[in-house]
Coordinates of C-alpha atoms in Angstrom, one line a residue:
X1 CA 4.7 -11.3 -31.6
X2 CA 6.6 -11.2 -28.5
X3 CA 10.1 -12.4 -29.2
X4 CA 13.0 -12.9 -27.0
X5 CA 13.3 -13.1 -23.2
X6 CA 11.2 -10.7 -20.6
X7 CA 11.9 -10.4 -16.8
X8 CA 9.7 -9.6 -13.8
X9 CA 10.9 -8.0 -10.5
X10 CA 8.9 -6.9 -7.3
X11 CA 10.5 -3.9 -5.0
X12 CA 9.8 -2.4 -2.0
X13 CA 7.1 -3.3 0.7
X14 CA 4.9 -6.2 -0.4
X15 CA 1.0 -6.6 -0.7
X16 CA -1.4 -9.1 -0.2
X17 CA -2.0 -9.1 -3.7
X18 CA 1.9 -8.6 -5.3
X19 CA 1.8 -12.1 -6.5
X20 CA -1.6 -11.6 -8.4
X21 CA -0.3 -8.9 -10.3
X22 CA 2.9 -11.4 -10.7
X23 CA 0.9 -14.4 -12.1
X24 CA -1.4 -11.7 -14.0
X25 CA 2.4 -11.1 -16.1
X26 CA 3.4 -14.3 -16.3
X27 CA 0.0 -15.6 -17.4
X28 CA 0.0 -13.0 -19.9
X29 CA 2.8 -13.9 -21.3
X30 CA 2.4 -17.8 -21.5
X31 CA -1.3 -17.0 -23.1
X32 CA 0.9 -14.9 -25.7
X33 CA 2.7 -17.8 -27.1
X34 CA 5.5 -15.8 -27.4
X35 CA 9.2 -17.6 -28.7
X36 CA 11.4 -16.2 -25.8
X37 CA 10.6 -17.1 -22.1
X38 CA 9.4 -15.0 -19.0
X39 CA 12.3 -14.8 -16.1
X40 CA 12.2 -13.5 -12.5
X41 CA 14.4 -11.3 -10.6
X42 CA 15.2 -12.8 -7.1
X43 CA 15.3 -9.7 -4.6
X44 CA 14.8 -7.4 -7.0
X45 CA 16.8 -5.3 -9.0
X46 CA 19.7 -5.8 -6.4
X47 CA 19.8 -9.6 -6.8
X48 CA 19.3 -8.8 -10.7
X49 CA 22.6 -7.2 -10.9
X50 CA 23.9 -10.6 -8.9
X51 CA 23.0 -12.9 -11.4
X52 CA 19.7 -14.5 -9.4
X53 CA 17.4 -15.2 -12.8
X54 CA 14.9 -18.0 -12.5
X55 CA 12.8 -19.2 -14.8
X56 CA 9.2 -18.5 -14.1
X57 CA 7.5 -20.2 -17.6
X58 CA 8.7 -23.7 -15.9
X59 CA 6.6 -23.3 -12.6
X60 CA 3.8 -25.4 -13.4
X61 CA -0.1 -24.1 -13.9
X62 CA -1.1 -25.2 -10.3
X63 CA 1.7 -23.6 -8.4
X64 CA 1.0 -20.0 -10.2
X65 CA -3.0 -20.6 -9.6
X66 CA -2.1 -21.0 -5.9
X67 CA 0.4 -18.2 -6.3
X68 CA -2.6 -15.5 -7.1
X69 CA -3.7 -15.6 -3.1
X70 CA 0.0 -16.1 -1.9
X71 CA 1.2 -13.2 0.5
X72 CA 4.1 -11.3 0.9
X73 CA 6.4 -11.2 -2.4
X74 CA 6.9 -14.3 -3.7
X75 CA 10.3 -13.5 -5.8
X76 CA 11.7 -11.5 -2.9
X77 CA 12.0 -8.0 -2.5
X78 CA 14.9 -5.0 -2.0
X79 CA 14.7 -1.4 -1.3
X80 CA 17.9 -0.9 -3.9
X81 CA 18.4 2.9 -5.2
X82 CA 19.8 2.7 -8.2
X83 CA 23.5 4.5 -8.9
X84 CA 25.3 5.4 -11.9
X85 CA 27.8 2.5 -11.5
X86 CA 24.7 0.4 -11.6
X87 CA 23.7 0.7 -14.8
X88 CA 26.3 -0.9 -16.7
X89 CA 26.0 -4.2 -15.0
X90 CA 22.4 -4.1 -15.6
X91 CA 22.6 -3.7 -18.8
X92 CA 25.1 -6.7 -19.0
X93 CA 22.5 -9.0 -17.3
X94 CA 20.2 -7.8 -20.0
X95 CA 22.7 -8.9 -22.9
X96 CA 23.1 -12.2 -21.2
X97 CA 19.9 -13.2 -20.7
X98 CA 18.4 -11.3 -24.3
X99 CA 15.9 -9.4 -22.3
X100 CA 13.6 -7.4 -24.3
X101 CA 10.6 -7.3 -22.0
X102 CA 11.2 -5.5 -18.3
X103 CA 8.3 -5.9 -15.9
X104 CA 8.7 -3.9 -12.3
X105 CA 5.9 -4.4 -9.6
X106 CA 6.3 -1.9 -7.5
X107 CA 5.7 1.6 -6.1
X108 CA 6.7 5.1 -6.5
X109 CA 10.5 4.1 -6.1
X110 CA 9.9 1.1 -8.3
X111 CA 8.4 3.4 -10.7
X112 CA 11.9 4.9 -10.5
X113 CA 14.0 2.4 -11.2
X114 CA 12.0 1.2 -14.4
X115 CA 12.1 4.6 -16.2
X116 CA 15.8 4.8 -15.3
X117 CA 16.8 1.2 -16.7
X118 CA 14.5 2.0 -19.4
X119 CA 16.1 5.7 -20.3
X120 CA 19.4 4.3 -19.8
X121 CA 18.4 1.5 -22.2
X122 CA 17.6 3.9 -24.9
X123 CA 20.6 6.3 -24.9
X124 CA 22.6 2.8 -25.3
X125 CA 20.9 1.7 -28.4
X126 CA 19.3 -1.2 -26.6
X127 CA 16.0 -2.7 -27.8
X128 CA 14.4 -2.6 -24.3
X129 CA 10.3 -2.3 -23.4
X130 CA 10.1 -1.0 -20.0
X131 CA 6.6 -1.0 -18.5
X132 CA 5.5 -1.0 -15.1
X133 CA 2.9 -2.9 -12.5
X134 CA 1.7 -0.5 -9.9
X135 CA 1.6 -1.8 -6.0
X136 CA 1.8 0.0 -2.7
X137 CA -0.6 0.0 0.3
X138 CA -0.4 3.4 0.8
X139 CA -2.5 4.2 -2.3
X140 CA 0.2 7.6 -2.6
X141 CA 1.0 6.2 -6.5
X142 CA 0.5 9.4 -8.5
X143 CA -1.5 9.3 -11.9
X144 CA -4.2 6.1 -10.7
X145 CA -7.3 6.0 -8.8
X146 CA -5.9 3.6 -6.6
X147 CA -3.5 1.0 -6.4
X148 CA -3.7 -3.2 -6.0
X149 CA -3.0 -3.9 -2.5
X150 CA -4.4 -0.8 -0.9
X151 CA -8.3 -2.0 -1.0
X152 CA -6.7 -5.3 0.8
X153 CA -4.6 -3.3 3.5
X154 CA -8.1 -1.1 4.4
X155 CA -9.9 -3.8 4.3
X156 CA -7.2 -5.4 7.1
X157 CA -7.3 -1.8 9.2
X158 CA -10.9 -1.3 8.9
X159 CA -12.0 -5.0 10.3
X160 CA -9.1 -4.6 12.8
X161 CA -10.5 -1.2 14.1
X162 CA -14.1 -2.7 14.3
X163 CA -13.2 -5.4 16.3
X164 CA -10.4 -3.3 18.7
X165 CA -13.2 -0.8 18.9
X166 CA -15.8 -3.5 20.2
X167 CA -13.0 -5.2 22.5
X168 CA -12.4 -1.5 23.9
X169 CA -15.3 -0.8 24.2
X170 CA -16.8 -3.9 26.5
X171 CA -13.5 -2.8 28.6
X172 CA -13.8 0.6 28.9
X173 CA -14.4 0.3 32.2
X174 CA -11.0 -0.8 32.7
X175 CA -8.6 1.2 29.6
X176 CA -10.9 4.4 28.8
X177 CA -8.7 4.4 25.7
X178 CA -7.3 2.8 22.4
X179 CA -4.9 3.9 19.8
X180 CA -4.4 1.9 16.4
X181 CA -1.1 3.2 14.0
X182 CA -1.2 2.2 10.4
X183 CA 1.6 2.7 8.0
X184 CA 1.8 4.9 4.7
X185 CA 4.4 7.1 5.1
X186 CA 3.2 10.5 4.7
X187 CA 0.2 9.4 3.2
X188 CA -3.6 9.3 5.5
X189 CA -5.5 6.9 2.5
X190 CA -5.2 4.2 5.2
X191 CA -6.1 5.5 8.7
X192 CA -8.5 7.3 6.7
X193 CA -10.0 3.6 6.0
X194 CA -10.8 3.0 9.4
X195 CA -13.7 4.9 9.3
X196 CA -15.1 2.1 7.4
X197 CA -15.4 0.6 11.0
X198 CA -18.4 2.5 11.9
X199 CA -22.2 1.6 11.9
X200 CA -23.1 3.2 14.9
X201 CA -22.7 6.6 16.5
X202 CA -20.4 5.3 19.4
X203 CA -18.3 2.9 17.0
X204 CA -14.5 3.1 16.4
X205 CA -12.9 5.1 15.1
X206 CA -13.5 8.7 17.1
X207 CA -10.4 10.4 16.0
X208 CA -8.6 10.0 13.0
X209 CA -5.2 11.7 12.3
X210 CA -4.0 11.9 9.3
X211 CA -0.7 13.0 8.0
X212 CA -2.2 15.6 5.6
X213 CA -3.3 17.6 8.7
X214 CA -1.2 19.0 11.0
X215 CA -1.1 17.6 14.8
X216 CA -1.8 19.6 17.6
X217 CA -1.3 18.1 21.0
X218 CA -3.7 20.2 23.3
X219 CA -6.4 19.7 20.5
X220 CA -6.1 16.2 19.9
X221 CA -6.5 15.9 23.9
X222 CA -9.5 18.2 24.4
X223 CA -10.8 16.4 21.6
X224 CA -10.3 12.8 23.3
X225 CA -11.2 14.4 26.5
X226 CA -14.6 15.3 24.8
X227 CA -15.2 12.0 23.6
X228 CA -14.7 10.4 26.9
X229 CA -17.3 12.2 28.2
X230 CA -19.7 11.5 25.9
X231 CA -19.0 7.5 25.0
X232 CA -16.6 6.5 28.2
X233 CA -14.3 5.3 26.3
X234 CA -11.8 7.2 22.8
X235 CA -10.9 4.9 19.7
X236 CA -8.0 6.4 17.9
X237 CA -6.3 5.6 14.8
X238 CA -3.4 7.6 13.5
X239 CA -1.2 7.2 10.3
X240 CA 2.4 6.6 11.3
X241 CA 3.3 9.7 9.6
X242 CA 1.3 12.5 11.7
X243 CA 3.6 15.2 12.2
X244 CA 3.6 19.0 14.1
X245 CA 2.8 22.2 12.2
X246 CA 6.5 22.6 12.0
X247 CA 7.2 19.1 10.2
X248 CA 8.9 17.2 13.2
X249 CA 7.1 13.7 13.5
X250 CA 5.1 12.7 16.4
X251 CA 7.2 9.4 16.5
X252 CA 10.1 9.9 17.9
X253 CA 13.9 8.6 16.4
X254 CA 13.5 8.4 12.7
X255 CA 15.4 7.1 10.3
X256 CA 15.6 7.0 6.6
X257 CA 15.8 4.3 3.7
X258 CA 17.6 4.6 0.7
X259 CA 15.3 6.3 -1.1
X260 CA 15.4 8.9 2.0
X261 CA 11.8 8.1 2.9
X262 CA 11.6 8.3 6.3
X263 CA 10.9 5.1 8.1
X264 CA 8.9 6.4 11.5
X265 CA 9.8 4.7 14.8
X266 CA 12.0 2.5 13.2
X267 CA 15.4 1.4 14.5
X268 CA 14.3 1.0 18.0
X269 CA 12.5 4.4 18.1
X270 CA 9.2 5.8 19.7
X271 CA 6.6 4.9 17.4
X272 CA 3.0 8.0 16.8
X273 CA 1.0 5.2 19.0
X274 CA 3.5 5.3 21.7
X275 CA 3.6 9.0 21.7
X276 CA 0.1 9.7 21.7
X277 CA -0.3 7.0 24.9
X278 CA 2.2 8.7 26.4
X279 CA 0.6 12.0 26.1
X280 CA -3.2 11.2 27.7
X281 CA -1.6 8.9 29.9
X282 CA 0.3 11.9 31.2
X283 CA -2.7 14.7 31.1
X284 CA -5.5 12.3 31.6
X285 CA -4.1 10.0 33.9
X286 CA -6.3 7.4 32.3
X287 CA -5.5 3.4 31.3
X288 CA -5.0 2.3 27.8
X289 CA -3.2 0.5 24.7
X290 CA -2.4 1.0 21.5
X291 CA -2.0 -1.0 18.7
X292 CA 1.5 -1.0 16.1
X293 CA 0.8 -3.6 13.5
X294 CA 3.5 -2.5 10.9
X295 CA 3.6 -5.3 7.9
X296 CA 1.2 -7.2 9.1
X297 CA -1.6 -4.9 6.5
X298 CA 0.8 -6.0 3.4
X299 CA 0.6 -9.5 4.3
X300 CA -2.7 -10.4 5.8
X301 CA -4.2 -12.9 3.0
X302 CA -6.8 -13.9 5.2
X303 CA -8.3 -11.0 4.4
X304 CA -8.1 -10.5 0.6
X305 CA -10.7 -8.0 -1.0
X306 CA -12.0 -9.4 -3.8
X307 CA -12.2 -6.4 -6.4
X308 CA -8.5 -5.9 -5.6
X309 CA -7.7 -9.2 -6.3
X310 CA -9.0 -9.2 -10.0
X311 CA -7.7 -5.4 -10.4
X312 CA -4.1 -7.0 -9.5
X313 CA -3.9 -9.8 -11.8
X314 CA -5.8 -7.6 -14.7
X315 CA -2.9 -4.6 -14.4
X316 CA -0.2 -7.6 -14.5
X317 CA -1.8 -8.8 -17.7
X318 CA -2.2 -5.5 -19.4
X319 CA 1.3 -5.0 -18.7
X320 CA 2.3 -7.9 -21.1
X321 CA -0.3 -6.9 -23.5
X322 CA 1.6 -2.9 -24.2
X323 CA 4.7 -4.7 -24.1
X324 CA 3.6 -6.9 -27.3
X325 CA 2.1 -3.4 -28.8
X326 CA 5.5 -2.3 -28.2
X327 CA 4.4 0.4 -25.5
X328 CA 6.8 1.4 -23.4
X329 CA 7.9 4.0 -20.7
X330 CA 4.9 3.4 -18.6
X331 CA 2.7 2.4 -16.2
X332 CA -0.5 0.5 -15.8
X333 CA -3.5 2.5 -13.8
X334 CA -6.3 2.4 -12.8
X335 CA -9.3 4.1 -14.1
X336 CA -13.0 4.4 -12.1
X337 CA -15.4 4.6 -14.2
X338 CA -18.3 4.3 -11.7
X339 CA -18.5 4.4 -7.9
X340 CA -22.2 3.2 -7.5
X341 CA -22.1 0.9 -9.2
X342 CA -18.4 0.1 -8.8
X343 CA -16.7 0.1 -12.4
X344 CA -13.0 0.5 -13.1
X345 CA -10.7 0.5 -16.9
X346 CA -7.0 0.0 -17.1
X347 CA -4.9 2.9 -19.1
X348 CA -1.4 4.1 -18.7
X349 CA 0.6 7.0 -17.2
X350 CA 4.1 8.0 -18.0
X351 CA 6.6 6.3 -15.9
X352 CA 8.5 9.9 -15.7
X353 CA 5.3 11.2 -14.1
X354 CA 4.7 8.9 -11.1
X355 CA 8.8 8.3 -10.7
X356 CA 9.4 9.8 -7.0
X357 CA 6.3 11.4 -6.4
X358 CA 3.4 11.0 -4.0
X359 CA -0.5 11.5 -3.8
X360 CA -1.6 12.9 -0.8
X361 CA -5.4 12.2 0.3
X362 CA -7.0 15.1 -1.4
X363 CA -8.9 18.4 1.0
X364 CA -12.1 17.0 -0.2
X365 CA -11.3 13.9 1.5
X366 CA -10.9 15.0 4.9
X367 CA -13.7 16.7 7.7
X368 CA -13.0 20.4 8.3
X369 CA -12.3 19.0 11.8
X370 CA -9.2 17.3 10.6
X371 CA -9.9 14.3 12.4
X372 CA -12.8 12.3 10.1
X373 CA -13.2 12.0 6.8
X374 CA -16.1 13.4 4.3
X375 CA -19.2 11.0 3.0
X376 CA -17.1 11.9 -0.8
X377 CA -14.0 9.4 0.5
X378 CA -16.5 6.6 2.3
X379 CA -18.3 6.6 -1.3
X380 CA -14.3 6.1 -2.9
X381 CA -13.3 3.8 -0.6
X382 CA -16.0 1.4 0.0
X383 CA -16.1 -0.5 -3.3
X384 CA -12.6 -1.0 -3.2
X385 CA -12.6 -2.0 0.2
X386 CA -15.5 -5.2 -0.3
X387 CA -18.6 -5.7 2.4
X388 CA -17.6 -5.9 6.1
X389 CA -19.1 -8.4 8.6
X390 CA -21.8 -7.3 10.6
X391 CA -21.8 -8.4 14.4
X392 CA -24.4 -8.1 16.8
X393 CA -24.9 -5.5 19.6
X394 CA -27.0 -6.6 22.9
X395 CA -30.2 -4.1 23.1
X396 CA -29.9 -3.6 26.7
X397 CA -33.1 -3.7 28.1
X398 CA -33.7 -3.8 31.5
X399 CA -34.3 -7.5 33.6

């Protein structure tokens, strides 16, 4: 039986999802029947170590139902990298509140501070179960098949590249061009989704860059040179990430968090999209726009994909569940067991081997061209990603 207090946090950037995978714990726990009750951590571990506890067991039933579609993160968020002088207030709050249970939703940093708290924990002769909730849009989480929040985010870039593309290209006598920029660091898992756009030949996306490939300017504009010529008109999408065979970043004034993952464009800087409509606007000489949309992926409820929905709440319920078999020092992934038909298992993964590191798309993934993707990632991607709308196209025929 679970006995004394557990507490949830949420870190980093948030999902469309977060708070299913929030509700999926607390739900858990409640269903449990346990004698201690379930905390939150406003903002994080940061506003842990400040003393900001609530208590999430008194929330009533409809408010958490209404929770499970709720964008952005719902207890707040921080970016906090843990130092050694944190550790000791940490484990104060812990005393104070008897906290037995730790829950972290989060990504690869998250991942971090869990196995940290929980290491720190044990070397202290504290009773603490540390086990984490994966989330991250990216989709770079190491040791699961994909993480909640990523089918939602390509779900948001692929309808938003189908209908640029068809706005672009009912204008393309006016801008010959479009450029879309998703986020995901280092990471091409969601440019790469764009190419769920397509259902014809001439459809957006033409050009994908990815950061897994290298960029090289006078390729990238014989290639939307070539495309011109044979549509009128060059959809691009670009991860914000792309960088030059020598590792500077196509965006221009970077920065870093404290994590030191570079944050692209940020601060003012020259975002990829920017540079890249710079560039043909400079050889080509030709009109067009581009498209930043930053957060807006993590946040868009409006367009929630079903499977990753369930998959969000299920890994925050699982969570409680190796916590009460007194599991501990990992986290929660996600298994495919099937593509076609689409069937998935939860398991768990070591929180010291997904701590600080990343998964790349993988070579069989991406078109020898560099620029697409191969029928192997539309087949991974697609169930995760839900049906997209299907619009109609004029035939043309001559009056």
């Amino acid at each position: 039986m679970l006995q004394d207090n557990a507490i949830i946090g949420q870190s980093g950037g948030p999902t469309s999802v977060i708070n299913a995978s929030l509700c999926g714990v607390v739900q858990g726990w409640l269903d449990a029947k346990p004698s201690g009750r379930v905390l939150g951590m406003r903002f994080g571990i940061d506003g842990f170590m400040r003393g900001e506890v609530i208590d999430l067991g008194r929330e009533d039933a409809a408010t958490r139902e209404r929770l499970r579609t709720t964008p952005s993160s719902a207890l707040g968020s921080s970016r906090h990298k843990l130092r050694d002088a944190d550790f000791e207030p940490i484990l104060a709050m812990l005393r104070k509140h008897d906290i037995r249970y730790f829950f972290l939703i989060g990504g690869n940093d998250t991942m971090d501070t869990i196995h940290r708290v929980e290491v720190y924990c044990r070397e202290k002769g504290y009773p603490l179960v540390g086990v984490g909730v994966p989330k991250t849009v990216d989709n770079d989480l190491f040791g699961t098949d994909h993480t909640p929040g990523f089918g939602s985010a390509a779900r948001y870039v692929a309808l938003s590249v189908r209908q640029a593309g068809m706005l672009a290209r009912d204008m393309k006598r006016v801008d010959q061009y479009v450029i879309f920029q998703t986020v995901g660091r280092s990471a091409g898992w969601l440019p790469a989704s764009a190419a769920l756009a397509r259902s014809a030949d001439d459809d957006a996306p033409h050009i994908i860059l990815m950061p897994e490939r290298p960029f090289d300017r006078e390729q990238f504009l014989a290639g939307v040179k070539e495309c011109y010529e044979k549509h009128g008109w060059c959809s691009i999408v670009c991860g914000e990430g792309i960088c030059y065979a020598d590792g500077t970043p196509v965006s221009a004034s970077t920065t870093t968090d404290t994590f030191k993952n570079v944050e692209f464009g940020a601060m003012g800087g020259t975002s990829a999209a920017m540079m890249l409509h710079r560039m043909i606007g400079d050889a080509l000489k030709w009109r067009g726009e581009f498209q930043v949309c930053e957060s807006l992926a993590m946040c868009a409820a409006d367009r929630i994909s079903p499977p990753d929905l369930d998959e969000a709440f299920a890994c925050g319920r699982r969570a409680v569940e190796l916590a009460a078999e007194g599991t501990s020092g990992v986290m929660v992934n996600l298994v495919r067991e099937s593509s076609q038909p689409y069937r998935w298992s939860l398991g768990t993964v070591p929180l010291a081997d997904v701590a600080v590191r990343a998964k790349p798309m993988p070579d069989e993934f991406i078109a020898p061209s560099g620029t697409d993707v191969t029928p192997a990632f539309l087949d991974y991607v697609r169930p995760l990603v839900g049906p997209l709308p299907d619009y109609a196209r004029l035939q043309g025929i001559p009056a």
